Amino acid sequence: MAAANLQSVPQPQQAQGEEAPSAEDVAGQAYFDRVIAEDSRIEPRDWMPAAYRKTLTRQVSQHAHSEIIGMQPEANWITRAPSLKRKAILMAKVQDEAGHGLYLYSAAETLGTPRDVLNQQLLDGKAKYSSIFNYPARTWADMGAIGWLVDGAAIANQVPLCRASYGPYGRAMVRICKEESFHQRQGFEILLELSNGTPAQKQMAQDAVNRFYAPALMMFGPPDDDSPNSKQSMAWNIKRFSNDELRQRFVGMIAEQVKVLGLTLPDPELHYDEAAGRWIHKDLDWQEFKDVISGKGPCNAQRMARRREAHENGTWVREAARAYAQKQAAKRAAEEIGAA
Ligand SMILES: [Fe+2]
Ligand SMILES: [Fe+2]
């Protein structure tokens, strides 16, 4: 039992002039508190506090948007992949990301907001997505750095989310994490091959790692003392580790892996402080993070323009799917009348 959790779960409060919570809400809150305290799962039809629903809708839909926008930097390289094998691997990876977006939109919808509403929030620029996808993928080696560092950071972030208290989200993450491991491996392997290639190839790999290192560390979000919502998410068993804890795990992992690659991380300060029991890394530029998240990154405009264009181009598919669904419903209705 995690009694501490209960203390930070908001209790129904009665403001002046407001009606007292209904008996159903009181019972619902008690059930919710018990499920969270027992580290069990909340399912779509269960009672849940409005703030829990809102937080999850935002988190899961932003996660879905990130998967969909995240297809772009790599999709741009499918036609330029250096061999048939690399093309097939990259294509499979980009398709996986589309699948991740779809599982996550499905999970988000179970919280009550329809998918087209969530999608419109992205198209209108009202919803955010991961800042990392607003950086350009300049060379083939970037496919390696993105797989190794970006998918690697995603795994560090997402493995604990497999135990998220909201059932549909946690279950979606299980499959996603399996596929992310493949993504990280393929990225690592691209870098390894380049690192063992010509001096120019090795330099290209190093340059890609240099550019993606800091943005990948920023994927875990702002430092803990500047992350006001984290505490509540941890109390609700959505998040299991703080931003800084996850960043620590990740940096410790890549500090070892980079040696196998024969490359270096662009962080001369990086070392493990035995006394403090933590990795010390260079200061990250949080102003840059805020700028990129709020639309001022190098590729924000391009990513959104491409997404809107793809949505437009898909209009006929949505119309055809709707017409087919109506036809099937009419057919079923006619059959029911016939059978009656
Ligand atoms: Fe993904
Ligand atoms: Fe991935």
mmCIF file of C-alpha atoms and ligand atoms in Angstrom:
data_model
loop_
_atom_site.group_PDB
_atom_site.id
_atom_site.type_symbol
_atom_site.label_atom_id
_atom_site.label_comp_id
_atom_site.label_asym_id
_atom_site.label_seq_id
_atom_site.Cartn_x
_atom_site.Cartn_y
_atom_site.Cartn_z
ATOM 1 C CA MET A 1 0.000 0.000 0.000
ATOM 2 C CA ALA A 2 1.332 3.392 -0.903
ATOM 3 C CA ALA A 3 -0.345 5.526 1.721
ATOM 4 C CA ALA A 4 1.694 8.554 0.703
ATOM 5 C CA ASN A 5 -0.063 8.512 -2.646
ATOM 6 C CA LEU A 6 -3.413 9.133 -1.081
ATOM 7 C CA GLN A 7 -2.298 12.339 0.552
ATOM 8 C CA SER A 8 -1.655 13.984 -2.780
ATOM 9 C CA VAL A 9 -4.723 12.681 -4.591
ATOM 10 C CA PRO A 10 -7.138 15.626 -4.673
ATOM 11 C CA GLN A 11 -10.243 14.967 -2.647
ATOM 12 C CA PRO A 12 -13.626 16.275 -3.754
ATOM 13 C CA GLN A 13 -13.854 19.734 -2.281
ATOM 14 C CA GLN A 14 -16.917 21.737 -1.645
ATOM 15 C CA ALA A 15 -16.551 25.373 -2.631
ATOM 16 C CA GLN A 16 -18.868 27.957 -1.169
ATOM 17 C CA GLY A 17 -22.201 28.035 -2.928
ATOM 18 C CA GLU A 18 -21.510 24.753 -4.735
ATOM 19 C CA GLU A 19 -23.554 21.654 -4.301
ATOM 20 C CA ALA A 20 -22.149 18.878 -2.169
ATOM 21 C CA PRO A 21 -20.613 16.028 -4.205
ATOM 22 C CA SER A 22 -23.117 13.349 -5.083
ATOM 23 C CA ALA A 23 -23.061 10.001 -3.318
ATOM 24 C CA GLU A 24 -21.851 8.526 -6.611
ATOM 25 C CA ASP A 25 -18.877 10.907 -6.721
ATOM 26 C CA VAL A 26 -17.948 10.186 -3.113
ATOM 27 C CA ALA A 27 -18.065 6.439 -3.737
ATOM 28 C CA GLY A 28 -16.195 6.893 -7.030
ATOM 29 C CA GLN A 29 -13.435 8.902 -5.411
ATOM 30 C CA ALA A 30 -13.071 6.293 -2.656
ATOM 31 C CA TYR A 31 -12.797 3.551 -5.276
ATOM 32 C CA PHE A 32 -10.264 5.562 -7.293
ATOM 33 C CA ASP A 33 -8.147 6.269 -4.187
ATOM 34 C CA ARG A 34 -8.150 2.583 -3.284
ATOM 35 C CA VAL A 35 -7.114 1.492 -6.795
ATOM 36 C CA ILE A 36 -4.235 3.996 -6.841
ATOM 37 C CA ALA A 37 -3.131 3.065 -3.306
ATOM 38 C CA GLU A 38 -3.104 -0.624 -4.264
ATOM 39 C CA ASP A 39 -1.123 0.226 -7.400
ATOM 40 C CA SER A 40 -3.839 -1.336 -9.499
ATOM 41 C CA ARG A 41 -5.462 -0.073 -12.713
ATOM 42 C CA ILE A 42 -8.166 2.379 -13.628
ATOM 43 C CA GLU A 43 -10.200 1.322 -16.667
ATOM 44 C CA PRO A 44 -12.255 3.515 -19.062
ATOM 45 C CA ARG A 45 -15.642 2.925 -17.389
ATOM 46 C CA ASP A 46 -14.325 3.512 -13.866
ATOM 47 C CA TRP A 47 -14.990 6.740 -12.031
ATOM 48 C CA MET A 48 -11.973 9.042 -12.166
ATOM 49 C CA PRO A 49 -11.321 12.619 -11.036
ATOM 50 C CA ALA A 50 -11.813 15.193 -13.786
ATOM 51 C CA ALA A 51 -8.199 16.362 -13.394
ATOM 52 C CA TYR A 52 -6.874 12.791 -13.857
ATOM 53 C CA ARG A 53 -8.912 12.424 -17.064
ATOM 54 C CA LYS A 54 -7.727 15.803 -18.332
ATOM 55 C CA THR A 55 -4.052 15.131 -17.550
ATOM 56 C CA LEU A 56 -4.153 11.749 -19.247
ATOM 57 C CA THR A 57 -6.038 13.013 -22.292
ATOM 58 C CA ARG A 58 -3.358 15.668 -22.721
ATOM 59 C CA GLN A 59 -0.432 13.304 -22.106
ATOM 60 C CA VAL A 60 -1.666 10.403 -24.250
ATOM 61 C CA SER A 61 -2.766 12.625 -27.150
ATOM 62 C CA GLN A 62 0.517 14.569 -27.088
ATOM 63 C CA HIS A 63 2.297 11.247 -27.121
ATOM 64 C CA ALA A 64 0.214 10.154 -30.146
ATOM 65 C CA HIS A 65 0.946 13.442 -31.951
ATOM 66 C CA SER A 66 4.669 12.961 -31.271
ATOM 67 C CA GLU A 67 4.628 9.514 -32.870
ATOM 68 C CA ILE A 68 2.874 10.853 -35.978
ATOM 69 C CA ILE A 69 5.012 13.999 -36.376
ATOM 70 C CA GLY A 70 8.076 11.871 -35.530
ATOM 71 C CA MET A 71 7.588 9.931 -38.761
ATOM 72 C CA GLN A 72 8.638 12.960 -40.804
ATOM 73 C CA PRO A 73 12.392 13.394 -40.165
ATOM 74 C CA GLU A 74 12.978 9.731 -41.026
ATOM 75 C CA ALA A 75 10.409 9.365 -43.800
ATOM 76 C CA ASN A 76 12.384 12.061 -45.616
ATOM 77 C CA TRP A 77 15.305 9.629 -45.780
ATOM 78 C CA ILE A 78 13.523 6.504 -47.058
ATOM 79 C CA THR A 79 14.242 7.300 -50.708
ATOM 80 C CA ARG A 80 17.868 8.163 -49.889
ATOM 81 C CA ALA A 81 18.696 5.121 -47.720
ATOM 82 C CA PRO A 82 22.026 3.713 -48.944
ATOM 83 C CA SER A 83 20.868 0.139 -49.658
ATOM 84 C CA LEU A 84 17.735 -1.943 -50.145
ATOM 85 C CA LYS A 85 18.232 -3.471 -46.695
ATOM 86 C CA ARG A 86 18.491 -0.058 -45.026
ATOM 87 C CA LYS A 87 15.460 1.163 -46.960
ATOM 88 C CA ALA A 88 13.364 -1.807 -45.813
ATOM 89 C CA ILE A 89 14.441 -1.372 -42.173
ATOM 90 C CA LEU A 90 13.765 2.361 -42.184
ATOM 91 C CA MET A 91 10.400 1.896 -43.836
ATOM 92 C CA ALA A 92 9.415 -0.679 -41.201
ATOM 93 C CA LYS A 93 10.493 1.695 -38.444
ATOM 94 C CA VAL A 94 8.481 4.623 -39.817
ATOM 95 C CA GLN A 95 5.436 2.351 -40.186
ATOM 96 C CA ASP A 96 5.874 1.274 -36.554
ATOM 97 C CA GLU A 97 5.698 4.932 -35.514
ATOM 98 C CA ALA A 98 2.400 5.298 -37.401
ATOM 99 C CA GLY A 99 1.136 2.241 -35.506
ATOM 100 C CA HIS A 100 2.243 3.771 -32.189
ATOM 101 C CA GLY A 101 0.262 6.891 -33.023
ATOM 102 C CA LEU A 102 -2.819 4.785 -33.753
ATOM 103 C CA TYR A 103 -2.647 2.730 -30.526
ATOM 104 C CA LEU A 104 -2.220 5.928 -28.565
ATOM 105 C CA TYR A 105 -5.098 7.790 -30.243
ATOM 106 C CA SER A 106 -7.243 4.740 -29.462
ATOM 107 C CA ALA A 107 -6.127 4.829 -25.813
ATOM 108 C CA ALA A 108 -6.762 8.595 -25.633
ATOM 109 C CA GLU A 109 -10.254 8.192 -27.099
ATOM 110 C CA THR A 110 -11.272 5.863 -24.264
ATOM 111 C CA LEU A 111 -11.025 8.930 -21.992
ATOM 112 C CA GLY A 112 -13.921 10.500 -23.856
ATOM 113 C CA THR A 113 -12.471 12.924 -26.433
ATOM 114 C CA PRO A 114 -12.984 11.739 -30.031
ATOM 115 C CA ARG A 115 -9.953 11.258 -32.239
ATOM 116 C CA ASP A 116 -10.948 13.926 -34.770
ATOM 117 C CA VAL A 117 -11.096 16.504 -31.959
ATOM 118 C CA LEU A 118 -7.601 15.512 -30.771
ATOM 119 C CA ASN A 119 -6.306 15.589 -34.318
ATOM 120 C CA GLN A 120 -7.819 19.030 -34.899
ATOM 121 C CA GLN A 121 -6.003 20.330 -31.798
ATOM 122 C CA LEU A 122 -2.735 19.285 -33.447
ATOM 123 C CA LEU A 123 -3.658 20.792 -36.829
ATOM 124 C CA ASP A 124 -4.692 24.067 -35.156
ATOM 125 C CA GLY A 125 -1.326 24.249 -33.402
ATOM 126 C CA LYS A 126 -3.040 24.048 -29.978
ATOM 127 C CA ALA A 127 -1.576 20.671 -28.993
ATOM 128 C CA LYS A 128 2.101 20.130 -28.360
ATOM 129 C CA TYR A 129 4.326 17.260 -29.426
ATOM 130 C CA SER A 130 7.853 16.232 -28.511
ATOM 131 C CA SER A 131 10.354 19.036 -29.154
ATOM 132 C CA ILE A 132 12.944 16.660 -30.646
ATOM 133 C CA PHE A 133 11.067 16.276 -33.934
ATOM 134 C CA ASN A 134 11.535 19.952 -34.738
ATOM 135 C CA TYR A 135 15.234 19.413 -35.405
ATOM 136 C CA PRO A 136 16.310 18.636 -38.970
ATOM 137 C CA ALA A 137 17.723 15.268 -40.089
ATOM 138 C CA ARG A 138 20.623 16.467 -42.227
ATOM 139 C CA THR A 139 22.590 13.335 -43.131
ATOM 140 C CA TRP A 140 22.163 9.581 -43.323
ATOM 141 C CA ALA A 141 24.033 9.322 -40.016
ATOM 142 C CA ASP A 142 21.150 11.222 -38.425
ATOM 143 C CA MET A 143 19.047 8.076 -38.945
ATOM 144 C CA GLY A 144 21.560 6.353 -36.680
ATOM 145 C CA ALA A 145 21.622 9.132 -34.078
ATOM 146 C CA ILE A 146 17.831 9.402 -34.026
ATOM 147 C CA GLY A 147 17.424 5.640 -33.554
ATOM 148 C CA TRP A 148 20.112 5.364 -30.911
ATOM 149 C CA LEU A 149 19.484 8.576 -28.953
ATOM 150 C CA VAL A 150 15.887 9.608 -29.663
ATOM 151 C CA ASP A 151 14.326 6.146 -29.606
ATOM 152 C CA GLY A 152 16.705 5.314 -26.738
ATOM 153 C CA ALA A 153 15.396 8.248 -24.703
ATOM 154 C CA ALA A 154 11.855 7.242 -25.649
ATOM 155 C CA ILE A 155 12.470 3.745 -24.232
ATOM 156 C CA ALA A 156 13.885 5.130 -20.969
ATOM 157 C CA ASN A 157 10.794 7.295 -20.678
ATOM 158 C CA GLN A 158 8.256 4.719 -21.773
ATOM 159 C CA VAL A 159 9.272 1.467 -20.072
ATOM 160 C CA PRO A 160 7.995 2.795 -16.701
ATOM 161 C CA LEU A 161 4.808 3.947 -18.468
ATOM 162 C CA CYS A 162 3.953 0.268 -19.116
ATOM 163 C CA ARG A 163 2.906 0.337 -15.431
ATOM 164 C CA ALA A 164 0.863 3.547 -15.764
ATOM 165 C CA SER A 165 -2.296 3.425 -13.671
ATOM 166 C CA TYR A 166 -4.576 3.979 -16.685
ATOM 167 C CA GLY A 167 -5.063 0.526 -18.241
ATOM 168 C CA PRO A 168 -5.349 1.358 -21.973
ATOM 169 C CA TYR A 169 -2.261 3.595 -21.835
ATOM 170 C CA GLY A 170 -0.107 1.061 -19.965
ATOM 171 C CA ARG A 171 -1.121 -1.770 -22.298
ATOM 172 C CA ALA A 172 -0.411 0.284 -25.431
ATOM 173 C CA MET A 173 3.050 1.049 -24.047
ATOM 174 C CA VAL A 174 3.975 -2.629 -23.724
ATOM 175 C CA ARG A 175 3.884 -3.244 -27.448
ATOM 176 C CA ILE A 176 5.316 0.160 -28.266
ATOM 177 C CA CYS A 177 8.352 -0.464 -26.058
ATOM 178 C CA LYS A 178 9.097 -3.775 -27.799
ATOM 179 C CA GLU A 179 9.157 -1.979 -31.124
ATOM 180 C CA GLU A 180 11.206 0.910 -29.730
ATOM 181 C CA SER A 181 13.953 -1.569 -28.775
ATOM 182 C CA PHE A 182 14.212 -2.580 -32.411
ATOM 183 C CA HIS A 183 14.364 1.097 -33.394
ATOM 184 C CA GLN A 184 17.186 1.760 -31.002
ATOM 185 C CA ARG A 185 19.141 -1.282 -32.177
ATOM 186 C CA GLN A 186 18.855 -0.314 -35.834
ATOM 187 C CA GLY A 187 20.063 3.216 -35.035
ATOM 188 C CA PHE A 188 22.993 1.893 -33.019
ATOM 189 C CA GLU A 189 23.915 -0.435 -35.855
ATOM 190 C CA ILE A 190 23.859 2.354 -38.458
ATOM 191 C CA LEU A 191 26.259 4.383 -36.286
ATOM 192 C CA LEU A 192 28.478 1.358 -35.627
ATOM 193 C CA GLU A 193 28.821 0.659 -39.338
ATOM 194 C CA LEU A 194 29.618 4.294 -40.132
ATOM 195 C CA SER A 195 32.049 4.519 -37.226
ATOM 196 C CA ASN A 196 33.945 1.536 -38.645
ATOM 197 C CA GLY A 197 33.799 2.909 -42.185
ATOM 198 C CA THR A 198 35.898 5.594 -43.905
ATOM 199 C CA PRO A 199 37.154 8.625 -41.924
ATOM 200 C CA ALA A 200 34.453 10.723 -43.634
ATOM 201 C CA GLN A 201 31.733 8.245 -42.575
ATOM 202 C CA LYS A 202 33.027 8.195 -39.012
ATOM 203 C CA GLN A 203 33.015 11.997 -38.979
ATOM 204 C CA MET A 204 29.443 12.030 -40.259
ATOM 205 C CA ALA A 205 28.399 9.689 -37.410
ATOM 206 C CA GLN A 206 30.185 11.856 -34.829
ATOM 207 C CA ASP A 207 28.591 15.001 -36.194
ATOM 208 C CA ALA A 208 25.110 13.448 -35.943
ATOM 209 C CA VAL A 209 25.724 12.395 -32.322
ATOM 210 C CA ASN A 210 27.023 15.898 -31.554
ATOM 211 C CA ARG A 211 23.814 17.479 -32.835
ATOM 212 C CA PHE A 212 21.327 15.092 -31.226
ATOM 213 C CA TYR A 213 22.925 14.621 -27.789
ATOM 214 C CA ALA A 214 21.571 17.714 -25.992
ATOM 215 C CA PRO A 215 18.118 17.682 -27.642
ATOM 216 C CA ALA A 216 17.814 13.976 -26.654
ATOM 217 C CA LEU A 217 18.633 14.786 -22.998
ATOM 218 C CA MET A 218 15.975 17.498 -23.107
ATOM 219 C CA MET A 219 13.349 14.928 -24.161
ATOM 220 C CA PHE A 220 12.867 14.053 -20.478
ATOM 221 C CA GLY A 221 11.506 17.532 -19.851
ATOM 222 C CA PRO A 222 12.626 20.352 -17.560
ATOM 223 C CA PRO A 223 14.581 19.725 -14.344
ATOM 224 C CA ASP A 224 12.467 18.443 -11.426
ATOM 225 C CA ASP A 225 12.318 21.787 -9.629
ATOM 226 C CA ASP A 226 10.859 23.326 -12.787
ATOM 227 C CA SER A 227 8.335 20.587 -13.540
ATOM 228 C CA PRO A 228 5.217 21.478 -11.525
ATOM 229 C CA ASN A 229 2.919 18.732 -12.877
ATOM 230 C CA SER A 230 5.294 15.818 -12.298
ATOM 231 C CA LYS A 231 4.453 15.416 -8.611
ATOM 232 C CA GLN A 232 0.753 14.981 -9.265
ATOM 233 C CA SER A 233 1.406 12.534 -12.118
ATOM 234 C CA MET A 234 3.604 10.476 -9.806
ATOM 235 C CA ALA A 235 0.952 10.541 -7.063
ATOM 236 C CA TRP A 236 -1.521 9.167 -9.603
ATOM 237 C CA ASN A 237 0.922 6.409 -10.648
ATOM 238 C CA ILE A 238 1.010 7.705 -14.205
ATOM 239 C CA LYS A 239 4.648 8.712 -13.986
ATOM 240 C CA ARG A 240 6.955 6.460 -11.941
ATOM 241 C CA PHE A 241 10.225 8.391 -11.990
ATOM 242 C CA SER A 242 10.998 12.080 -12.133
ATOM 243 C CA ASN A 243 12.401 13.800 -15.239
ATOM 244 C CA ASP A 244 15.874 14.026 -13.707
ATOM 245 C CA GLU A 245 15.850 10.384 -12.572
ATOM 246 C CA LEU A 246 15.004 9.236 -16.095
ATOM 247 C CA ARG A 247 17.616 11.547 -17.623
ATOM 248 C CA GLN A 248 20.200 10.068 -15.232
ATOM 249 C CA ARG A 249 19.397 6.514 -16.320
ATOM 250 C CA PHE A 250 19.608 7.434 -19.962
ATOM 251 C CA VAL A 251 22.873 9.340 -19.755
ATOM 252 C CA GLY A 252 24.452 6.464 -17.802
ATOM 253 C CA MET A 253 23.384 4.037 -20.504
ATOM 254 C CA ILE A 254 24.664 6.035 -23.474
ATOM 255 C CA ALA A 255 27.929 6.922 -21.703
ATOM 256 C CA GLU A 256 28.772 3.200 -21.860
ATOM 257 C CA GLN A 257 27.325 2.471 -25.296
ATOM 258 C CA VAL A 258 29.229 5.313 -26.972
ATOM 259 C CA LYS A 259 32.492 3.518 -26.137
ATOM 260 C CA VAL A 260 31.365 0.476 -28.139
ATOM 261 C CA LEU A 261 30.544 2.801 -31.028
ATOM 262 C CA GLY A 262 34.062 4.248 -30.949
ATOM 263 C CA LEU A 263 32.547 7.740 -30.833
ATOM 264 C CA THR A 264 32.340 10.406 -28.119
ATOM 265 C CA LEU A 265 29.537 12.409 -26.532
ATOM 266 C CA PRO A 266 29.867 16.186 -26.965
ATOM 267 C CA ASP A 267 30.055 16.693 -23.208
ATOM 268 C CA PRO A 268 33.564 16.920 -21.733
ATOM 269 C CA GLU A 269 32.068 17.431 -18.268
ATOM 270 C CA LEU A 270 30.216 14.128 -18.327
ATOM 271 C CA HIS A 271 31.296 11.853 -15.459
ATOM 272 C CA TYR A 272 29.834 9.755 -12.676
ATOM 273 C CA ASP A 273 30.149 11.438 -9.308
ATOM 274 C CA GLU A 274 30.648 8.518 -6.901
ATOM 275 C CA ALA A 275 30.080 10.637 -3.797
ATOM 276 C CA ALA A 276 26.839 12.143 -5.074
ATOM 277 C CA GLY A 277 25.805 8.853 -6.729
ATOM 278 C CA ARG A 278 24.823 10.582 -9.951
ATOM 279 C CA TRP A 279 25.969 11.524 -13.413
ATOM 280 C CA ILE A 280 27.113 15.071 -13.925
ATOM 281 C CA HIS A 281 26.413 16.350 -17.412
ATOM 282 C CA LYS A 282 26.698 19.744 -19.039
ATOM 283 C CA ASP A 283 24.016 22.376 -18.497
ATOM 284 C CA LEU A 284 21.220 22.125 -21.001
ATOM 285 C CA ASP A 285 19.810 25.166 -22.755
ATOM 286 C CA TRP A 286 16.285 25.270 -21.345
ATOM 287 C CA GLN A 287 15.495 28.485 -23.198
ATOM 288 C CA GLU A 288 16.096 26.599 -26.444
ATOM 289 C CA PHE A 289 13.771 23.833 -25.193
ATOM 290 C CA LYS A 290 11.014 26.348 -24.427
ATOM 291 C CA ASP A 291 11.461 28.041 -27.803
ATOM 292 C CA VAL A 292 11.305 24.762 -29.731
ATOM 293 C CA ILE A 293 8.268 23.512 -27.792
ATOM 294 C CA SER A 294 6.439 26.786 -28.390
ATOM 295 C CA GLY A 295 6.871 26.660 -32.162
ATOM 296 C CA LYS A 296 10.174 28.447 -32.723
ATOM 297 C CA GLY A 297 12.395 25.444 -33.486
ATOM 298 C CA PRO A 298 14.210 24.989 -36.797
ATOM 299 C CA CYS A 299 11.524 22.767 -38.369
ATOM 300 C CA ASN A 300 8.229 23.492 -36.526
ATOM 301 C CA ALA A 301 6.620 25.308 -39.466
ATOM 302 C CA GLN A 302 7.756 22.664 -41.949
ATOM 303 C CA ARG A 303 6.495 19.758 -39.779
ATOM 304 C CA MET A 304 3.071 21.344 -39.286
ATOM 305 C CA ALA A 305 2.726 22.294 -42.963
ATOM 306 C CA ARG A 306 3.523 18.703 -43.959
ATOM 307 C CA ARG A 307 1.039 17.309 -41.398
ATOM 308 C CA ARG A 308 -1.759 19.598 -42.650
ATOM 309 C CA GLU A 309 -0.983 18.662 -46.241
ATOM 310 C CA ALA A 310 -1.103 14.936 -45.382
ATOM 311 C CA HIS A 311 -4.428 15.474 -43.586
ATOM 312 C CA GLU A 312 -5.848 17.268 -46.661
ATOM 313 C CA ASN A 313 -4.592 14.517 -48.951
ATOM 314 C CA GLY A 314 -6.337 11.945 -46.783
ATOM 315 C CA THR A 315 -9.768 13.598 -47.067
ATOM 316 C CA TRP A 316 -10.964 11.164 -49.745
ATOM 317 C CA VAL A 317 -9.961 8.182 -47.571
ATOM 318 C CA ARG A 318 -11.984 9.482 -44.622
ATOM 319 C CA GLU A 319 -14.945 10.208 -46.895
ATOM 320 C CA ALA A 320 -14.765 6.740 -48.438
ATOM 321 C CA ALA A 321 -14.535 5.111 -44.998
ATOM 322 C CA ARG A 322 -17.563 7.092 -43.807
ATOM 323 C CA ALA A 323 -19.598 6.190 -46.911
ATOM 324 C CA TYR A 324 -18.677 2.514 -46.488
ATOM 325 C CA ALA A 325 -19.665 2.563 -42.810
ATOM 326 C CA GLN A 326 -23.021 4.153 -43.678
ATOM 327 C CA LYS A 327 -23.634 1.574 -46.407
ATOM 328 C CA GLN A 328 -22.862 -1.279 -44.015
ATOM 329 C CA ALA A 329 -25.114 0.197 -41.309
ATOM 330 C CA ALA A 330 -27.979 0.578 -43.819
ATOM 331 C CA LYS A 331 -27.455 -3.018 -44.970
ATOM 332 C CA ARG A 332 -27.547 -4.300 -41.386
ATOM 333 C CA ALA A 333 -30.692 -2.285 -40.641
ATOM 334 C CA ALA A 334 -32.401 -3.689 -43.768
ATOM 335 C CA GLU A 335 -31.413 -7.235 -42.769
ATOM 336 C CA GLU A 336 -32.831 -6.715 -39.266
ATOM 337 C CA ILE A 337 -36.132 -5.473 -40.706
ATOM 338 C CA GLY A 338 -36.173 -8.464 -43.065
ATOM 339 C CA ALA A 339 -35.498 -10.879 -40.184
ATOM 340 C CA ALA A 340 -38.196 -9.361 -37.974
HETATM 341 FE FE FE B 1 7.367 5.229 -31.413
HETATM 342 FE FE FE B 2 10.564 4.615 -32.331
#
